[in-house]
PDB file of C-alpha atoms in Angstrom:
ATOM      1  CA  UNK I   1     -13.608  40.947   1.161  1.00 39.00           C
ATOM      2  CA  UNK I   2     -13.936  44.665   1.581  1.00 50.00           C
ATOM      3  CA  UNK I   3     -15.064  46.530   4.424  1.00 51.00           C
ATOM      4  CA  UNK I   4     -18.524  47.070   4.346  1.00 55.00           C
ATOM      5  CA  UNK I   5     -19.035  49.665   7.183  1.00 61.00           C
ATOM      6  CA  UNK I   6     -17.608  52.479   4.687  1.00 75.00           C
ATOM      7  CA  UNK I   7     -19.454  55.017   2.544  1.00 82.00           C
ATOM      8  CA  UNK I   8     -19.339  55.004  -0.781  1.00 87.00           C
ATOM      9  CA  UNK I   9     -19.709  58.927  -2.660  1.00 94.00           C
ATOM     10  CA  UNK I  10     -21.105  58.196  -6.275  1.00 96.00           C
ATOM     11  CA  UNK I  11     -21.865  60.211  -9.372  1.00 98.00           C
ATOM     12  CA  UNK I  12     -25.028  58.828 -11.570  1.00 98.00           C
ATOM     13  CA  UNK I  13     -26.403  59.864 -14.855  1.00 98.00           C
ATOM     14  CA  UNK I  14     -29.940  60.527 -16.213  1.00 98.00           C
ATOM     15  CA  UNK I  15     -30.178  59.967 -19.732  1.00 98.00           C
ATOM     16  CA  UNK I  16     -33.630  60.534 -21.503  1.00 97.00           C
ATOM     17  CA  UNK I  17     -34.521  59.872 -24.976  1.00 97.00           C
ATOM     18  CA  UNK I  18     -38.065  59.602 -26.655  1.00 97.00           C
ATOM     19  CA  UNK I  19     -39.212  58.925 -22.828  1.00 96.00           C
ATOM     20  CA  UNK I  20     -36.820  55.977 -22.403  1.00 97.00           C
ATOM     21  CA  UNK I  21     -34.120  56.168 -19.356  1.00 98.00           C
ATOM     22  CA  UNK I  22     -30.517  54.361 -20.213  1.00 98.00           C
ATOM     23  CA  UNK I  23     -29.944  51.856 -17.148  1.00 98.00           C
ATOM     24  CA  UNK I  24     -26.996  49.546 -15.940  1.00 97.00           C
ATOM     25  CA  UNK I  25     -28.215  45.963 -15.875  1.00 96.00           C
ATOM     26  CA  UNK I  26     -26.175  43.764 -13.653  1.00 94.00           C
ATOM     27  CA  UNK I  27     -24.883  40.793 -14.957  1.00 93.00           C
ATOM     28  CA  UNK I  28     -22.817  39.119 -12.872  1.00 88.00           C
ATOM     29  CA  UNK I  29     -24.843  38.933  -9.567  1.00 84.00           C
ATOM     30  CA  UNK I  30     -27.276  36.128  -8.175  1.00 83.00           C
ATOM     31  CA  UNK I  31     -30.294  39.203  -8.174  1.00 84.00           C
ATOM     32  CA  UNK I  32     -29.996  41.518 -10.742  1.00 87.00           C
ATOM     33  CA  UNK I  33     -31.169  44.890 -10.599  1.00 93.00           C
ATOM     34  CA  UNK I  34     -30.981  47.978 -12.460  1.00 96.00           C
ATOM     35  CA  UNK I  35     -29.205  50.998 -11.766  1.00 96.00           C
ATOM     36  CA  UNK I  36     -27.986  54.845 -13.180  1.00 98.00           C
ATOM     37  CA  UNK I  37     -25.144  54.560 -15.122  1.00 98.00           C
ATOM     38  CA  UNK I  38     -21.389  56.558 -13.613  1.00 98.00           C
ATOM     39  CA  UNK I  39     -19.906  55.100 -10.573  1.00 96.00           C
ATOM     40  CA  UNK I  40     -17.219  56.179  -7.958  1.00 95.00           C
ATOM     41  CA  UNK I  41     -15.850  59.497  -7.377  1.00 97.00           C
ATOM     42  CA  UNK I  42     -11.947  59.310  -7.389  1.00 96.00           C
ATOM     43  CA  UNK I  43      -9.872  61.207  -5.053  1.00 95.00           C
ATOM     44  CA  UNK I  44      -9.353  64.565  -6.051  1.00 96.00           C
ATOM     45  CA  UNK I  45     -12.118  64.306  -9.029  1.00 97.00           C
ATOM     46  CA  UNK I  46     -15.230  66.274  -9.260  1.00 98.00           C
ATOM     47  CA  UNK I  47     -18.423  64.683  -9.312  1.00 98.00           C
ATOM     48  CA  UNK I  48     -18.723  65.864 -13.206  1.00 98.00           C
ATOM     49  CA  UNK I  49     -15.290  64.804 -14.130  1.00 98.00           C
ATOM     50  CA  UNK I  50     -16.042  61.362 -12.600  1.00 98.00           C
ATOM     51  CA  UNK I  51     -19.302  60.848 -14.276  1.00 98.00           C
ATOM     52  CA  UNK I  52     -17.750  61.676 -17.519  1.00 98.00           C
ATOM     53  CA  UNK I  53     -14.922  59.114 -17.377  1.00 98.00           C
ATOM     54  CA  UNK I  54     -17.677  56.656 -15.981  1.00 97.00           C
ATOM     55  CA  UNK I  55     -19.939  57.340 -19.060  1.00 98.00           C
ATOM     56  CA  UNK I  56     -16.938  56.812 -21.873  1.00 97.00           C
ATOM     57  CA  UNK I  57     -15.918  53.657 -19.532  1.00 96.00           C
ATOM     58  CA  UNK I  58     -19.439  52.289 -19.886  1.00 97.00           C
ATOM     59  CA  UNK I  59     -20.455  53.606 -23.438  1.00 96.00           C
ATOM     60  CA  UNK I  60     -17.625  54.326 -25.143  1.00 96.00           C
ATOM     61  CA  UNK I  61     -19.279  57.688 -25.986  1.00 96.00           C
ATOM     62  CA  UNK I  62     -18.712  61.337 -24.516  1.00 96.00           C
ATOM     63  CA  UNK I  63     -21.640  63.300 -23.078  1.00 97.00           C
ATOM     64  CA  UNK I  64     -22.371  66.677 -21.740  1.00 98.00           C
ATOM     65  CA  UNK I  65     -23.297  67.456 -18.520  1.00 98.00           C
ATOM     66  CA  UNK I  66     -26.477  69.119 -18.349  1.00 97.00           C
ATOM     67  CA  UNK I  67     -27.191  69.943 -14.548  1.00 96.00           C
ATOM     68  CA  UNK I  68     -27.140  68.827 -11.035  1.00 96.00           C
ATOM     69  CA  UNK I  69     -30.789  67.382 -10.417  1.00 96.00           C
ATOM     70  CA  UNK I  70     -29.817  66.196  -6.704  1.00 96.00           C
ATOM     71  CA  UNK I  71     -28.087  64.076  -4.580  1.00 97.00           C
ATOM     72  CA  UNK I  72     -29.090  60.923  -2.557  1.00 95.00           C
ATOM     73  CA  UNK I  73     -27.926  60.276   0.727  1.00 93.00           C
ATOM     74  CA  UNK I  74     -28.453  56.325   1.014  1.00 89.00           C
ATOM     75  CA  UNK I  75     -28.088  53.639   3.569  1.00 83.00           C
ATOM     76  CA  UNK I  76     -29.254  49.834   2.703  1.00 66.00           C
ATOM     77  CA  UNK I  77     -31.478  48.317   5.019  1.00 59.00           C
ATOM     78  CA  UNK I  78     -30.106  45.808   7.178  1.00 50.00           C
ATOM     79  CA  UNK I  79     -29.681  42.479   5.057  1.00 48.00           C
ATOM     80  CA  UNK I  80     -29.501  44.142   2.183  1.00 47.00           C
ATOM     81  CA  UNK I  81     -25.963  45.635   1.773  1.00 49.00           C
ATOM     82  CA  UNK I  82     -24.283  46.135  -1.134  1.00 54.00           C
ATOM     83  CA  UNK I  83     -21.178  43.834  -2.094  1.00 55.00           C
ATOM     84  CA  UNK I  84     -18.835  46.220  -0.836  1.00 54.00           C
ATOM     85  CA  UNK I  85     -20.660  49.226   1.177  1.00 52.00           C
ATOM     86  CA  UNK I  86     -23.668  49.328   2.852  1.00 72.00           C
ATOM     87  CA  UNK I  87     -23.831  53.763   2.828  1.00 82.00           C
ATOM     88  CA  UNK I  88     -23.917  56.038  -0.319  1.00 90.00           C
ATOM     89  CA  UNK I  89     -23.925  59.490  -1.536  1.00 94.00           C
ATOM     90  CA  UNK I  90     -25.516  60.011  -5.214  1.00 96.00           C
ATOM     91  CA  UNK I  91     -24.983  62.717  -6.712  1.00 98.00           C
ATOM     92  CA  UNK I  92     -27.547  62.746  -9.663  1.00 97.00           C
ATOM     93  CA  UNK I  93     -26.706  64.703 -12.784  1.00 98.00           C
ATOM     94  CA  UNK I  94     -28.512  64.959 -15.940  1.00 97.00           C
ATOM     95  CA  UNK I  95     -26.612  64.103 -18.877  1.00 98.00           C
ATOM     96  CA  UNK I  96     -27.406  64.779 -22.783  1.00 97.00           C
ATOM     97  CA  UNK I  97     -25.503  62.978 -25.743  1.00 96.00           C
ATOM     98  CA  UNK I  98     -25.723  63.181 -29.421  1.00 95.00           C
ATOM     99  CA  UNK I  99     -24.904  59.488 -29.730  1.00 94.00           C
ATOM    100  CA  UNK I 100     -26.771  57.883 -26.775  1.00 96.00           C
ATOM    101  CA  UNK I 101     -30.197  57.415 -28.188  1.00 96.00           C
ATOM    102  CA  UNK I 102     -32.523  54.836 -28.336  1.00 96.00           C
ATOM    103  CA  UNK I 103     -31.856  53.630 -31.631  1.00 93.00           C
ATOM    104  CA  UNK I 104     -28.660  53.389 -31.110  1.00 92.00           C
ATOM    105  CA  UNK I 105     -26.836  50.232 -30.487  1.00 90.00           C
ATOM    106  CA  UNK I 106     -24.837  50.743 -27.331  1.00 92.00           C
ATOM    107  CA  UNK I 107     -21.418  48.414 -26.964  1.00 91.00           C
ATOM    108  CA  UNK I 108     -20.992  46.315 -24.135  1.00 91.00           C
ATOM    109  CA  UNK I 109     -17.536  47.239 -22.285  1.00 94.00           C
ATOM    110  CA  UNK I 110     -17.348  46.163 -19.040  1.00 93.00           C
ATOM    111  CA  UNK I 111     -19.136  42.213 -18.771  1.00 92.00           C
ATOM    112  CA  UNK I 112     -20.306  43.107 -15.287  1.00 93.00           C
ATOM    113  CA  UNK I 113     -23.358  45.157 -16.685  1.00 95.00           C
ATOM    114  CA  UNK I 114     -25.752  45.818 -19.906  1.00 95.00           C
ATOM    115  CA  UNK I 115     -26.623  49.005 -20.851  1.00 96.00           C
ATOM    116  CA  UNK I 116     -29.977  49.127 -21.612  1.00 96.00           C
ATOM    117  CA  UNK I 117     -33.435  51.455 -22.174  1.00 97.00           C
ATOM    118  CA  UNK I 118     -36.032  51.768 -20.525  1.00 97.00           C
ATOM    119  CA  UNK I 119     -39.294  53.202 -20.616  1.00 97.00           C
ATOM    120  CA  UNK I 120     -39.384  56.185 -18.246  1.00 95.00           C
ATOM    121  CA  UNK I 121     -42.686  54.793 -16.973  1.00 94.00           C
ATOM    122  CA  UNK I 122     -41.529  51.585 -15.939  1.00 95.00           C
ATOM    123  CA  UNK I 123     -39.057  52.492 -13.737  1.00 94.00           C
ATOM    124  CA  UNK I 124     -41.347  52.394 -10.490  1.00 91.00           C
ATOM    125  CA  UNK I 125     -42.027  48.573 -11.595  1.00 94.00           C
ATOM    126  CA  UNK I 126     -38.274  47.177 -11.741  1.00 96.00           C
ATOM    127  CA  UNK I 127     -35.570  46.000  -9.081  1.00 94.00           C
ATOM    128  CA  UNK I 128     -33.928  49.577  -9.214  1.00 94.00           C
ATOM    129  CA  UNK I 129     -31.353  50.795  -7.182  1.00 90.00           C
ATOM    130  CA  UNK I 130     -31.125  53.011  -4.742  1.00 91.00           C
ATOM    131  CA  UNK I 131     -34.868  52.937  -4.612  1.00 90.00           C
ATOM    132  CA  UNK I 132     -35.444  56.248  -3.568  1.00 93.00           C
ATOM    133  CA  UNK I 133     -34.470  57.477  -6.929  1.00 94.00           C
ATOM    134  CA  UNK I 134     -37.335  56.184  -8.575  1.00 93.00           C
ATOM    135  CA  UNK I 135     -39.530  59.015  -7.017  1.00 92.00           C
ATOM    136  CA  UNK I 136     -36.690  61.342  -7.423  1.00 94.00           C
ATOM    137  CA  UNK I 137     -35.690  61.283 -11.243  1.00 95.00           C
ATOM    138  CA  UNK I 138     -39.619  62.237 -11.576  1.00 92.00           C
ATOM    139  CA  UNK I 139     -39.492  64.875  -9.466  1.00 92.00           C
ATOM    140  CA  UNK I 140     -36.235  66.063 -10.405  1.00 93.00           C
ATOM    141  CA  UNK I 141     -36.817  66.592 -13.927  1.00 92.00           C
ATOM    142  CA  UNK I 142     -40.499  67.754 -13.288  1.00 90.00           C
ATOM    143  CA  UNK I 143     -40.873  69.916 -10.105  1.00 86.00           C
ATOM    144  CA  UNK I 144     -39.104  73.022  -9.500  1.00 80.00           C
ATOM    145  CA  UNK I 145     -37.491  71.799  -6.343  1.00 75.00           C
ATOM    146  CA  UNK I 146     -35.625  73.872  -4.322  1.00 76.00           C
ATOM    147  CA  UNK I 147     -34.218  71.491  -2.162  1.00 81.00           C
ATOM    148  CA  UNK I 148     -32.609  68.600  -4.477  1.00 90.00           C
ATOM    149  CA  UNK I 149     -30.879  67.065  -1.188  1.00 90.00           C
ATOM    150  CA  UNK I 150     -32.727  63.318  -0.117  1.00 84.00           C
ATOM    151  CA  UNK I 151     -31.527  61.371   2.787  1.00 89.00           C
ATOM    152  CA  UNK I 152     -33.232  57.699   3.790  1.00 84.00           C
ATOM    153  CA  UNK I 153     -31.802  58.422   6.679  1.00 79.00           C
ATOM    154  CA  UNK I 154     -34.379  60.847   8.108  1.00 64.00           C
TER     155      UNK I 154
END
């Protein structure tokens, strides 16, 4: 089993069609949740460059970065860790794609997770992960925020 006193830096995705979100459903956990599609920054890879081999990992399909909405410093409450890391860093782009739509039949490629759609709205109703970013995406895409930085730790 892994360490879990280690931080984790990860790169997520917002994708938005017809006022749906695309979100990772796990599969292969006791609780599942939902969360942003991307994952973990490699060593030596930017934070774009990671969430663009995450997204043709997950999808199959190439995207376009759009722009930095913000990033998420995020530590799980005690009891509530993550399998392998109990602090994150998000960093939160949004991401456009001519293929990713929501009549569009997205592949399964990794059995761990389902990609699915959401309706923006719902989001503040579902087992989402980190929770923060439920607030966030909305103010994100919809305030003119100068400071795009959010830390549960303050």
């Amino acid at each position: 089993m892994q360490n879990k006193d280690n931080i984790h830096v990860l790169t997520r995705a917002v994708i938005i069609d017809q006022g749906h979100i695309l979100l990772c459903k796990t599969l292969d956990l006791a609780i599942g949740f939902y969360f942003l599609p991307g994952g973990h920054i490699e060593h030596g890879e930017s934070a774009k460059d990671a969430l663009l081999r995450e997204l043709v990992e997950e999808t199959g399909e190439k995207c376009s970065i759009k722009r930095l909405l913000g990033c998420l410093e995020y530590s799980f409450e005690p009891g509530h860790n993550s399998i392998c890391h109990n602090h994150e860093y998000n960093f939160i782009f949004e991401v456009e794609s001519d293929l990713l739509k929501l009549d569009y039949q997205i592949p399964q490629l990794e059995p761990h997770i389902a990609l699915v759609w959401m309706p923006l709205d719902k989001l503040a109703e579902i087992d989402f992960r980190a929770e923060p970013l439920k607030l966030l995406i909305y103010r994100w895409l919809n305030e003119n925020v100068s400071n795009n930085f959010y830390s549960s730790m303050i």
